[in-house]
Every structure is written in structure tokens, then in C-alpha cells.
Short mmCIF file of C-alpha atoms in Angstrom, two decimals:
data_model
loop_
_atom_site.label_atom_id
_atom_site.label_comp_id
_atom_site.label_asym_id
_atom_site.label_seq_id
_atom_site.Cartn_x
_atom_site.Cartn_y
_atom_site.Cartn_z
CA MET Q 1 164.37 139.94 131.80
CA ASN Q 2 161.67 141.32 129.48
CA ASP Q 3 158.25 139.84 130.29
CA ALA Q 4 156.28 142.21 128.06
CA PRO Q 5 153.46 140.64 126.01
CA ARG Q 6 154.47 139.55 122.52
CA PRO Q 7 152.47 138.32 119.49
CA MET Q 8 151.55 134.64 119.47
CA PRO Q 9 153.45 132.53 116.91
CA ILE Q 10 151.42 130.74 114.27
CA PRO Q 11 150.48 127.38 115.82
CA GLN Q 12 151.31 124.08 114.18
CA PRO Q 13 148.94 121.09 114.53
CA MET Q 14 149.96 118.26 116.80
CA LEU Q 15 148.88 114.63 116.67
CA THR Q 16 145.13 114.14 116.51
CA PRO Q 17 143.47 113.85 119.93
CA THR Q 18 142.00 110.44 120.67
CA ALA Q 19 138.50 111.72 121.44
CA LEU Q 20 136.26 114.65 120.59
CA PRO Q 21 135.15 117.05 123.36
CA PRO Q 22 131.85 116.62 125.22
CA LEU Q 23 128.82 117.97 123.35
CA SER Q 24 125.94 120.18 124.50
CA LEU Q 25 122.94 121.83 122.83
CA TYR Q 26 122.03 125.50 123.15
CA VAL Q 27 118.53 126.59 122.10
CA HIS Q 28 117.86 130.32 121.73
CA PHE Q 29 114.41 131.84 122.26
CA PRO Q 30 114.65 135.44 121.04
CA TRP Q 31 111.49 137.03 122.46
CA CYS Q 32 110.87 138.77 125.76
CA VAL Q 33 108.06 140.90 127.16
CA ARG Q 34 110.26 143.99 127.24
CA LYS Q 35 113.87 144.61 126.28
CA CYS Q 36 115.95 145.52 129.33
CA PRO Q 37 118.08 148.67 128.89
CA TYR Q 38 121.31 146.87 129.86
CA CYS Q 39 120.80 143.79 127.65
CA ASP Q 40 123.02 143.25 124.60
CA PHE Q 41 121.79 139.72 123.86
CA ASN Q 42 119.78 138.83 120.77
CA SER Q 43 116.38 139.52 122.31
CA HIS Q 44 113.34 141.26 120.87
CA ALA Q 45 110.26 142.67 122.61
CA LEU Q 46 107.26 140.57 121.63
CA HIS Q 47 104.64 142.43 119.60
CA GLY Q 48 101.53 140.40 118.88
CA ALA Q 49 101.09 136.66 119.26
CA LEU Q 50 104.03 134.41 120.06
CA PRO Q 51 104.73 132.18 116.99
CA GLU Q 52 105.16 129.19 119.29
CA ALA Q 53 104.28 126.33 116.94
CA ASP Q 54 106.19 127.75 113.97
CA TYR Q 55 109.27 128.43 116.05
CA VAL Q 56 109.36 124.96 117.59
CA ALA Q 57 108.96 123.45 114.11
CA ALA Q 58 111.89 125.56 112.86
CA LEU Q 59 114.04 124.50 115.82
CA LEU Q 60 113.39 120.84 115.03
CA ARG Q 61 114.34 121.30 111.39
CA ASP Q 62 117.48 123.04 112.64
CA VAL Q 63 118.32 120.04 114.85
CA THR Q 64 117.94 117.68 111.90
CA LEU Q 65 120.24 119.78 109.71
CA GLN Q 66 122.96 119.87 112.36
CA SER Q 67 122.68 116.28 113.57
CA HIS Q 68 125.71 115.24 111.50
CA ALA Q 69 127.92 117.09 113.99
CA ILE Q 70 127.02 114.66 116.77
CA GLN Q 71 129.57 112.09 115.56
CA GLY Q 72 128.51 109.39 118.00
CA ARG Q 73 128.41 111.63 121.06
CA ALA Q 74 125.57 111.94 123.56
CA LEU Q 75 124.39 115.38 124.64
CA GLN Q 76 125.62 116.12 128.15
CA SER Q 77 123.41 119.17 128.61
CA ILE Q 78 120.70 121.26 126.96
CA PHE Q 79 120.27 124.95 127.72
CA LEU Q 80 117.08 126.81 126.78
CA GLY Q 81 118.16 130.46 126.84
CA GLY Q 82 117.01 133.81 125.57
CA GLY Q 83 115.24 136.16 125.55
CA THR Q 84 112.65 134.60 127.76
CA PRO Q 85 112.14 130.88 127.09
CA SER Q 86 109.49 130.74 129.82
CA LEU Q 87 107.16 132.62 127.44
CA PHE Q 88 106.83 129.25 125.70
CA SER Q 89 104.31 126.81 127.13
CA PRO Q 90 105.36 123.57 128.82
CA ALA Q 91 103.58 121.68 126.03
CA ALA Q 92 105.71 123.41 123.38
CA LEU Q 93 108.96 122.66 125.22
CA ALA Q 94 107.82 119.06 125.74
CA ARG Q 95 107.36 118.71 121.95
CA LEU Q 96 110.82 120.15 121.39
CA LEU Q 97 112.60 117.98 123.96
CA ASP Q 98 110.75 114.80 122.94
CA ALA Q 99 111.80 115.33 119.32
CA VAL Q 100 115.40 116.05 120.34
CA ARG Q 101 115.46 112.76 122.24
CA GLN Q 102 114.24 110.94 119.13
CA GLN Q 103 116.93 112.46 116.89
CA LEU Q 104 119.95 112.71 119.18
CA ALA Q 105 121.50 110.57 121.88
CA LEU Q 106 121.24 112.03 125.38
CA ALA Q 107 123.34 111.14 128.40
CA ALA Q 108 121.37 109.28 131.07
CA ASP Q 109 121.87 112.20 133.48
CA VAL Q 110 121.51 114.98 130.89
CA GLU Q 111 121.09 118.44 132.45
CA VAL Q 112 118.25 120.45 130.87
CA THR Q 113 118.19 124.09 131.97
CA LEU Q 114 115.38 126.58 131.38
CA GLU Q 115 115.98 130.30 131.80
CA ALA Q 116 112.89 131.90 133.31
CA ASN Q 117 111.70 135.42 134.12
CA PRO Q 118 109.88 135.50 137.48
CA GLY Q 119 107.32 137.81 135.88
CA THR Q 120 106.21 135.25 133.27
CA ILE Q 121 105.54 132.23 135.49
CA GLU Q 122 101.95 131.15 136.10
CA ARG Q 123 100.96 129.06 139.07
CA GLY Q 124 101.69 125.37 138.55
CA ARG Q 125 103.74 125.91 135.41
CA PHE Q 126 107.05 124.69 136.87
CA ALA Q 127 105.49 121.30 137.61
CA ASP Q 128 104.55 121.08 133.94
CA TYR Q 129 108.03 122.16 132.86
CA ARG Q 130 109.48 119.41 135.02
CA SER Q 131 107.15 116.88 133.37
CA ALA Q 132 108.34 118.18 129.99
CA GLY Q 133 111.92 117.23 130.89
CA ILE Q 134 113.38 120.34 132.54
CA THR Q 135 115.84 119.38 135.31
CA ARG Q 136 117.28 122.80 136.18
CA VAL Q 137 115.95 126.38 136.15
CA SER Q 138 117.79 129.70 136.08
CA LEU Q 139 115.68 132.56 137.43
CA GLY Q 140 116.57 136.10 136.38
CA ALA Q 141 116.05 137.75 139.78
CA GLN Q 142 118.74 140.46 139.22
CA SER Q 143 117.79 142.22 142.49
CA PHE Q 144 115.18 142.18 145.23
CA ASP Q 145 115.11 145.97 145.55
CA SER Q 146 111.99 147.46 143.92
CA ALA Q 147 113.71 150.69 142.90
CA GLN Q 148 116.59 148.81 141.30
CA LEU Q 149 114.28 146.48 139.41
CA GLN Q 150 112.47 149.51 138.03
CA ARG Q 151 115.77 151.13 136.97
CA LEU Q 152 116.77 147.89 135.25
CA GLY Q 153 113.51 147.75 133.31
CA ARG Q 154 112.47 144.42 134.81
CA ILE Q 155 108.83 143.34 134.66
CA HIS Q 156 108.87 141.52 138.00
CA SER Q 157 109.16 142.38 141.69
CA GLY Q 158 111.14 140.78 144.48
CA ALA Q 159 107.92 139.17 145.67
CA ASP Q 160 107.44 137.64 142.20
CA THR Q 161 110.86 135.99 142.51
CA GLU Q 162 109.96 134.61 145.93
CA ARG Q 163 106.67 133.24 144.59
CA ALA Q 164 108.47 131.66 141.62
CA VAL Q 165 110.96 129.98 143.98
CA ALA Q 166 108.09 128.64 146.08
CA GLU Q 167 106.67 127.16 142.88
CA LEU Q 168 110.05 125.59 142.09
CA HIS Q 169 110.26 123.94 145.48
CA ALA Q 170 106.66 122.72 145.20
CA ALA Q 171 107.43 121.24 141.79
CA GLY Q 172 110.48 119.38 143.11
CA LEU Q 173 112.88 121.51 141.02
CA SER Q 174 115.35 122.24 143.80
CA ASN Q 175 118.22 122.48 141.30
CA PHE Q 176 117.80 126.15 140.42
CA ASN Q 177 120.00 129.19 139.96
CA LEU Q 178 119.30 132.78 140.98
CA ASP Q 179 120.82 135.42 138.71
CA LEU Q 180 121.86 138.57 140.64
CA MET Q 181 123.58 141.78 139.60
CA TYR Q 182 125.75 144.20 141.55
CA GLY Q 183 127.30 147.56 140.74
CA LEU Q 184 123.80 148.91 140.15
CA PRO Q 185 123.00 152.64 140.02
CA GLN Q 186 123.23 154.21 143.48
CA GLN Q 187 123.90 150.78 145.03
CA THR Q 188 126.05 150.45 148.13
CA PRO Q 189 127.91 147.37 149.41
CA THR Q 190 125.28 147.11 152.16
CA ALA Q 191 122.49 147.03 149.58
CA ALA Q 192 124.35 144.46 147.46
CA LEU Q 193 124.71 142.25 150.55
CA ALA Q 194 121.00 142.66 151.27
CA ASP Q 195 120.25 141.13 147.85
CA ILE Q 196 122.55 138.22 148.69
CA GLU Q 197 120.74 137.64 151.99
CA ARG Q 198 117.34 137.61 150.27
CA ALA Q 199 118.70 135.12 147.75
CA LEU Q 200 120.22 132.82 150.38
CA ALA Q 201 116.93 132.69 152.25
CA LEU Q 202 115.39 131.03 149.17
CA GLN Q 203 117.92 128.14 149.24
CA PRO Q 204 119.00 128.06 145.60
CA ALA Q 205 121.39 125.37 144.45
CA HIS Q 206 123.47 127.94 142.52
CA ILE Q 207 123.92 131.71 142.47
CA SER Q 208 125.25 133.80 139.57
CA HIS Q 209 126.51 137.20 140.68
CA TYR Q 210 127.79 139.56 138.02
CA GLN Q 211 128.49 143.24 137.66
CA LEU Q 212 126.26 145.53 135.63
CA THR Q 213 128.26 146.72 132.64
CA LEU Q 214 127.26 149.29 130.02
CA GLU Q 215 127.51 147.22 126.85
CA PRO Q 216 127.80 148.98 123.45
CA GLY Q 217 124.52 149.26 121.60
CA THR Q 218 122.33 149.14 124.71
CA VAL Q 219 120.06 151.87 126.04
CA PHE Q 220 122.27 152.23 129.11
CA ALA Q 221 125.36 152.73 126.94
CA GLY Q 222 123.67 155.60 125.12
CA ARG Q 223 122.11 157.08 128.25
CA PRO Q 224 124.09 155.89 131.29
CA PRO Q 225 122.03 155.78 134.49
CA ALA Q 226 122.96 158.28 137.18
CA GLY Q 227 124.86 157.16 140.23
CA MET Q 228 126.86 154.25 138.81
CA PRO Q 229 129.32 153.05 141.50
CA ASP Q 230 132.99 153.68 140.83
CA THR Q 231 135.51 150.88 140.37
CA ASP Q 232 136.55 150.77 144.02
CA CYS Q 233 132.97 150.64 145.29
CA SER Q 234 132.06 147.87 142.85
CA ALA Q 235 135.14 145.91 143.93
CA ASP Q 236 134.09 146.29 147.57
CA MET Q 237 130.65 144.92 146.70
CA GLN Q 238 132.13 141.94 144.88
CA LEU Q 239 134.52 141.04 147.69
CA ALA Q 240 131.91 141.41 150.43
CA CYS Q 241 129.33 139.34 148.54
CA GLN Q 242 131.92 136.74 147.54
CA GLN Q 243 132.88 136.24 151.18
CA ARG Q 244 129.25 136.04 152.32
CA LEU Q 245 128.48 133.44 149.66
CA ALA Q 246 131.52 131.39 150.64
CA ASP Q 247 130.50 131.52 154.30
CA ALA Q 248 127.03 130.28 153.32
CA GLY Q 249 128.41 127.27 151.43
CA TYR Q 250 128.50 128.77 147.92
CA PRO Q 251 132.19 128.88 146.94
CA GLN Q 252 133.15 130.75 143.78
CA TYR Q 253 134.13 128.34 141.01
CA GLU Q 254 134.01 130.77 138.06
CA VAL Q 255 134.23 134.54 137.68
CA SER Q 256 130.54 135.05 138.40
CA ALA Q 257 129.29 131.59 139.48
CA TYR Q 258 128.91 130.26 143.03
CA ALA Q 259 127.77 126.79 144.07
CA PRO Q 260 128.79 123.61 145.86
CA ALA Q 261 130.62 121.22 143.55
CA SER Q 262 127.51 119.06 143.15
CA ALA Q 263 125.42 121.98 141.83
CA ARG Q 264 127.75 123.59 139.31
CA CYS Q 265 126.15 124.36 135.97
CA ARG Q 266 127.34 121.54 133.73
CA HIS Q 267 126.28 123.31 130.56
CA ASN Q 268 128.31 126.44 131.25
CA LEU Q 269 131.23 124.33 132.49
CA ASN Q 270 131.32 122.77 129.03
CA TYR Q 271 131.72 126.24 127.49
CA TRP Q 272 134.47 127.22 129.89
CA GLN Q 273 136.30 123.93 129.36
CA PHE Q 274 136.20 124.53 125.59
CA GLY Q 275 133.73 121.75 124.89
CA ASP Q 276 131.50 121.55 121.82
CA TYR Q 277 127.93 122.75 121.48
CA LEU Q 278 125.30 122.90 118.78
CA GLY Q 279 123.45 126.22 118.55
CA ILE Q 280 119.90 126.31 117.25
CA GLY Q 281 117.46 129.20 117.15
CA ALA Q 282 117.63 132.82 115.96
CA GLY Q 283 121.09 134.25 116.58
CA ALA Q 284 122.42 131.11 118.26
CA HIS Q 285 126.13 130.34 118.08
CA GLY Q 286 127.74 126.90 117.99
CA LYS Q 287 131.20 125.35 118.21
CA CYS Q 288 131.95 121.87 116.93
CA SER Q 289 135.10 119.84 116.42
CA ARG Q 290 135.77 117.06 113.96
CA LEU Q 291 138.68 114.85 112.98
CA GLU Q 292 139.77 115.23 109.38
CA GLN Q 293 142.89 113.72 107.77
CA GLY Q 294 144.74 113.42 111.04
CA ARG Q 295 143.87 116.90 112.26
CA LEU Q 296 141.41 118.36 114.74
CA LEU Q 297 139.31 120.99 112.98
CA ILE Q 298 137.16 123.39 115.01
CA GLU Q 299 134.32 125.35 113.47
CA ARG Q 300 132.09 128.09 114.82
CA SER Q 301 128.59 128.64 113.49
CA VAL Q 302 126.04 131.44 113.78
CA GLN Q 303 122.37 131.63 112.89
CA PRO Q 304 120.51 134.64 111.44
CA ARG Q 305 119.79 137.03 114.32
CA GLU Q 306 116.41 138.37 113.21
CA PRO Q 307 113.64 135.94 114.21
CA ARG Q 308 111.56 136.41 111.04
CA ARG Q 309 114.57 135.78 108.85
CA TYR Q 310 115.46 132.67 110.85
CA LEU Q 311 111.90 131.33 110.60
CA ALA Q 312 111.68 132.08 106.88
CA SER Q 313 114.99 130.36 106.11
CA LEU Q 314 113.95 127.15 107.85
CA ALA Q 315 110.41 127.21 106.43
CA ALA Q 316 111.81 127.54 102.90
CA ALA Q 317 114.36 124.79 103.52
CA ARG Q 318 117.14 127.32 102.83
CA PRO Q 319 118.96 127.50 106.16
CA GLN Q 320 121.32 130.45 106.51
CA LEU Q 321 123.64 128.96 109.12
CA THR Q 322 127.09 130.49 108.68
CA THR Q 323 130.02 128.21 109.49
CA GLN Q 324 133.67 129.18 109.69
CA ALA Q 325 136.79 127.28 110.74
CA VAL Q 326 138.64 128.74 113.72
CA PRO Q 327 142.20 129.52 112.53
CA GLY Q 328 144.91 127.74 114.47
CA ALA Q 329 146.44 131.09 115.41
CA GLU Q 330 143.28 131.99 117.33
CA LEU Q 331 142.85 128.75 119.26
CA PRO Q 332 145.20 129.48 122.21
CA PHE Q 333 143.40 132.76 122.91
CA GLU Q 334 139.97 131.14 122.43
CA PHE Q 335 140.80 128.33 124.85
CA LEU Q 336 142.31 130.56 127.53
CA LEU Q 337 139.52 133.14 127.23
CA ASN Q 338 137.19 130.43 128.50
CA ALA Q 339 139.36 128.21 130.69
CA LEU Q 340 140.83 131.03 132.78
CA ARG Q 341 137.35 132.06 133.91
CA LEU Q 342 137.40 128.95 136.10
CA ASN Q 343 139.04 129.18 139.51
CA ALA Q 344 140.44 125.68 138.97
CA GLY Q 345 141.88 126.56 135.56
CA PHE Q 346 142.89 123.68 133.29
CA GLU Q 347 145.24 120.74 132.85
CA GLN Q 348 147.93 120.88 130.17
CA CYS Q 349 146.44 117.80 128.51
CA GLU Q 350 143.05 119.56 128.29
CA PHE Q 351 144.62 122.31 126.20
CA GLU Q 352 146.06 119.72 123.83
CA GLN Q 353 142.90 117.62 123.62
CA ARG Q 354 140.56 120.56 123.01
CA THR Q 355 142.73 122.56 120.57
CA GLY Q 356 144.82 119.90 118.83
CA LEU Q 357 147.92 121.99 119.59
CA ALA Q 358 150.99 121.28 121.67
CA PHE Q 359 151.02 122.81 125.14
CA ALA Q 360 154.53 124.08 124.42
CA LEU Q 361 152.90 126.74 122.27
CA VAL Q 362 151.55 128.58 125.34
CA ALA Q 363 154.05 127.43 127.97
CA ASP Q 364 156.32 130.48 127.65
CA GLY Q 365 153.42 132.91 127.81
CA LEU Q 366 151.99 131.22 130.88
CA GLY Q 367 155.41 131.30 132.49
CA ARG Q 368 155.72 135.03 131.86
CA ALA Q 369 152.26 135.57 133.36
CA GLN Q 370 153.28 133.52 136.40
CA ARG Q 371 156.36 135.67 136.93
CA ARG Q 372 154.09 138.73 136.80
CA GLY Q 373 151.92 137.19 139.53
CA LEU Q 374 148.94 136.64 137.20
CA MET Q 375 149.12 132.84 136.94
CA ARG Q 376 149.82 129.94 139.24
CA SER Q 377 150.63 126.32 138.56
CA CYS Q 378 150.43 123.09 140.51
CA GLY Q 379 152.01 120.21 138.67
CA THR Q 380 150.38 120.19 135.24
CA ARG Q 381 147.41 122.39 136.23
CA TRP Q 382 147.35 126.11 135.45
CA SER Q 383 144.96 128.74 136.76
CA ALA Q 384 144.74 132.49 137.12
CA SER Q 385 145.92 133.84 140.46
CA ALA Q 386 143.67 136.10 142.53
CA GLN Q 387 145.45 139.05 140.91
CA GLY Q 388 145.11 137.45 137.50
CA LEU Q 389 141.35 137.07 137.89
CA ASN Q 390 141.18 140.81 138.56
CA PHE Q 391 143.33 141.61 135.52
CA LEU Q 392 142.31 138.98 132.99
CA ASN Q 393 142.54 141.47 130.13
CA ASP Q 394 146.24 141.97 130.85
CA LEU Q 395 146.78 138.25 131.22
CA LEU Q 396 144.99 137.34 127.98
CA ALA Q 397 146.68 140.08 125.94
CA ASP Q 398 149.84 137.98 125.78
CA PHE Q 399 147.96 135.29 123.86
CA LEU Q 400 146.24 137.41 121.25
CA PRO Q 401 146.74 136.28 117.64
CA PRO Q 402 148.80 138.70 115.52
CA GLN Q 403 145.68 140.31 114.02
CA GLY Q 404 144.10 141.00 117.41
CA PRO Q 405 140.95 139.57 119.05
CA PRO Q 406 138.84 137.29 116.83
CA VAL Q 407 135.90 139.09 115.25
CA GLY Q 408 132.99 139.29 117.66
CA ARG Q 409 135.04 138.04 120.64
CA SER Q 410 135.67 140.60 123.36
CA LEU Q 411 138.79 140.21 125.43
CA TYR Q 412 136.84 139.46 128.56
CA THR Q 413 133.33 139.60 129.92
CA GLN Q 414 132.32 139.55 133.56
CA ARG Q 415 128.89 138.10 132.84
CA GLY Q 416 128.98 134.38 133.34
CA GLN Q 417 125.63 132.66 133.65
CA SER Q 418 124.26 133.47 130.24
CA VAL Q 419 125.74 131.78 127.21
CA PRO Q 420 129.18 133.36 126.49
CA THR Q 421 128.64 133.57 122.75
CA ASN Q 422 125.01 134.66 122.55
#
């Protein structure tokens, strides 16, 4: 029997789903103190004064222009990402969130996450962020080793992270994530585990643990740091840290995310479950679904990347948001690219509800992957096997549209905590 990958057939629409997916809001803040050499996100080193008031005003105009996509839904989560959103004052974020509440419906238990750099937090600021409406914080610790932080171009120390966490606890923001990296230059499994131990001592609700990769266009890609661990060493680090996190009560629920069920990041879960999200801010991406003439139509949007261009377009009332329908042939790959990041995978009905396509379209491909040991099924639920999680590129290749990966969508990325499309 030949189980080799084959091109996906052109999908045909099925009956319209009865409900639209859950909706979130992503807000991008493009400035940081210094651009890290490994970072390929839309971030820019701040030169001069932060245009705080102008940027918040532009974001609010952006919200107004996109409010038609709500279609009666309440926002389940808001994610303030970057860049370094914690460069913005609590008062500025309070103005933003108050205005969002006035324009859009929010779920009663809406999750509002702020990404923060431990090197930009002043004493008492987290209490003010909490008063502004922040319910969750993601701290970019990356490592607790001083030499590693210097290699990574970070502006903070391990002690800064510990002080920031103390501020979080004092402010009553116990729902926080620590972002850690492994596979660092000259790092050993023992050193990677030492970072995990330092993190566990701070009692975070959630830990993101992802491998350093040399992304095209970054400083590290052009000038790779010396002493990068080989594949086997990095795998040893991942397995050892994964086991230590599980033993400490932080089971893996996504490729690079670890938390008890009650502390999983609801915003990122919405991405991985192929939910909808508005994207506002320079370079932000969005994905929204709508029902039109008996069909589910899915559109992706992208904002101008350069902050000055974004600000100018909103100030002149000439927004440059680019919107494009996702072709039906790309939807199976798009869905699986996200859903198979989750250890729990997805239900067959979720595929149909989120894509508007019949599950039969991917059933044969999933069956072939299962025979290759890359997938597993339990009733109507499908998920990647342990082997499949290690070889997701091979697994996903069977679901590529005939023309190859969608423009701007890599086959697979290890990095999980930051927004997948920004």
C-alpha cells in the first residue's frame, strides 16, 4: 500500500456551520528598547520619545473600522503583544481597554494578557496595570543565566525577572506566564534544567518553553552564535525539561506551552483551535469568518508593518488594512497547522465548524498519517502521536495545497507563546 503524501484535492463547501468561531482581539505594540538578535517579529528599537497618545488614538480608530467583524460575538480574550507593550504606561492601556469595552462586547471572564519585559517594569506598575484591566501577564524571562541573557541581547537580568515576579504577586496578578528558551549557545541539558528550576521557584501559572531557532532575516541568521547545540542535544534538553515540568504539575498541552488545565492561555488556544481574531496595530494580522449566501467565508488581514506608515494611514483616515479571502484549498492545511500543535488535537466536528468543509476531505490523509505512526485517533478525536509531534513537517506535508504553503505561512514553528501570525 502506498502511503506517500499526495496533493490535496480542491475542497468543496459543505453546509454552513450554525455558529461562527469564538473571537479574540490582538493588539500589536511595535517598539522595544533594543531589537534582540534572534527576533523576527515586527519590532523596532525605539529612538526618541514613545508616541504613546498618537498610537493609542490610532488603535482606537482601528477598532472602530473593524468593529463590523464582531457580528454579535463577545471578545473572549485580548492580547497586548509586541515589541514591548510594557513600554506603554498603565494610563495609556487603561484608555485603550476602556474604549474597547465601550465599542465591543466583552465576555464576563475576558482574559486580558500583557506581554512585559522584566527590564521595563517600574516598582508598583503591575498594580496599575491590574487596575487598568490586565488579568494575565507574560514575562519574557528567556533565561536566568547572565551570560545567556547577554548573548541573547536582553536588557534584563535574572534578578530583574525575580523582582518583576515579586511585583506580580504583590499586585495580585498570580496568573502569569514565564517565557523560557532552550537550545541556547553553549547550553547543556543541565543548564536548561537550571533555568526550569529557577522558573518553578517563582510559582508561575504557566510556562512557555521553546527552542531558539535562527530565523531568516535576523542578526543570528546572518551571524550564527558559536556553540549552538546539535539536534540530539537540543532534543535531550526538551525531554528533560518536559519531564521536570510534568513532575512539577505543569503538563505539556501544546508544543511549547505547559500549565495546569485551569491556567492555559485562552487567547493562544483560540489561535490553535482556528478561532477568529481581530488584529490592530502596526503589522498585526487578523482572521475573521462570516456567513455569506450559505457559505462560510474566512478572510485574513494584515496591517502596514512600519509604525510611521500605520500611524499616518489612520491619522489621514486612509487605513491600509489588506484583506484577502483564504482559498478553500488552503483551509485544511491552515486548520491542521494550528490544531495539531495541541496535544489534545481536535474533534472532527471542529474541523467542519471552523473551515466549512466536510471532514471526509482530510480523512484519508489522516488515516495515512496514522498508519505511518504520526497520528492517533480516539473515537472522533484526532491528535498527533508523540512521533508526529516530533515530525510535524512530515505530517503536514500531506495536506499542502497544490501550490505549496500559503504565502507567509511556514510549515511549522516551534515557538508557541507569541502570536503565531505576528
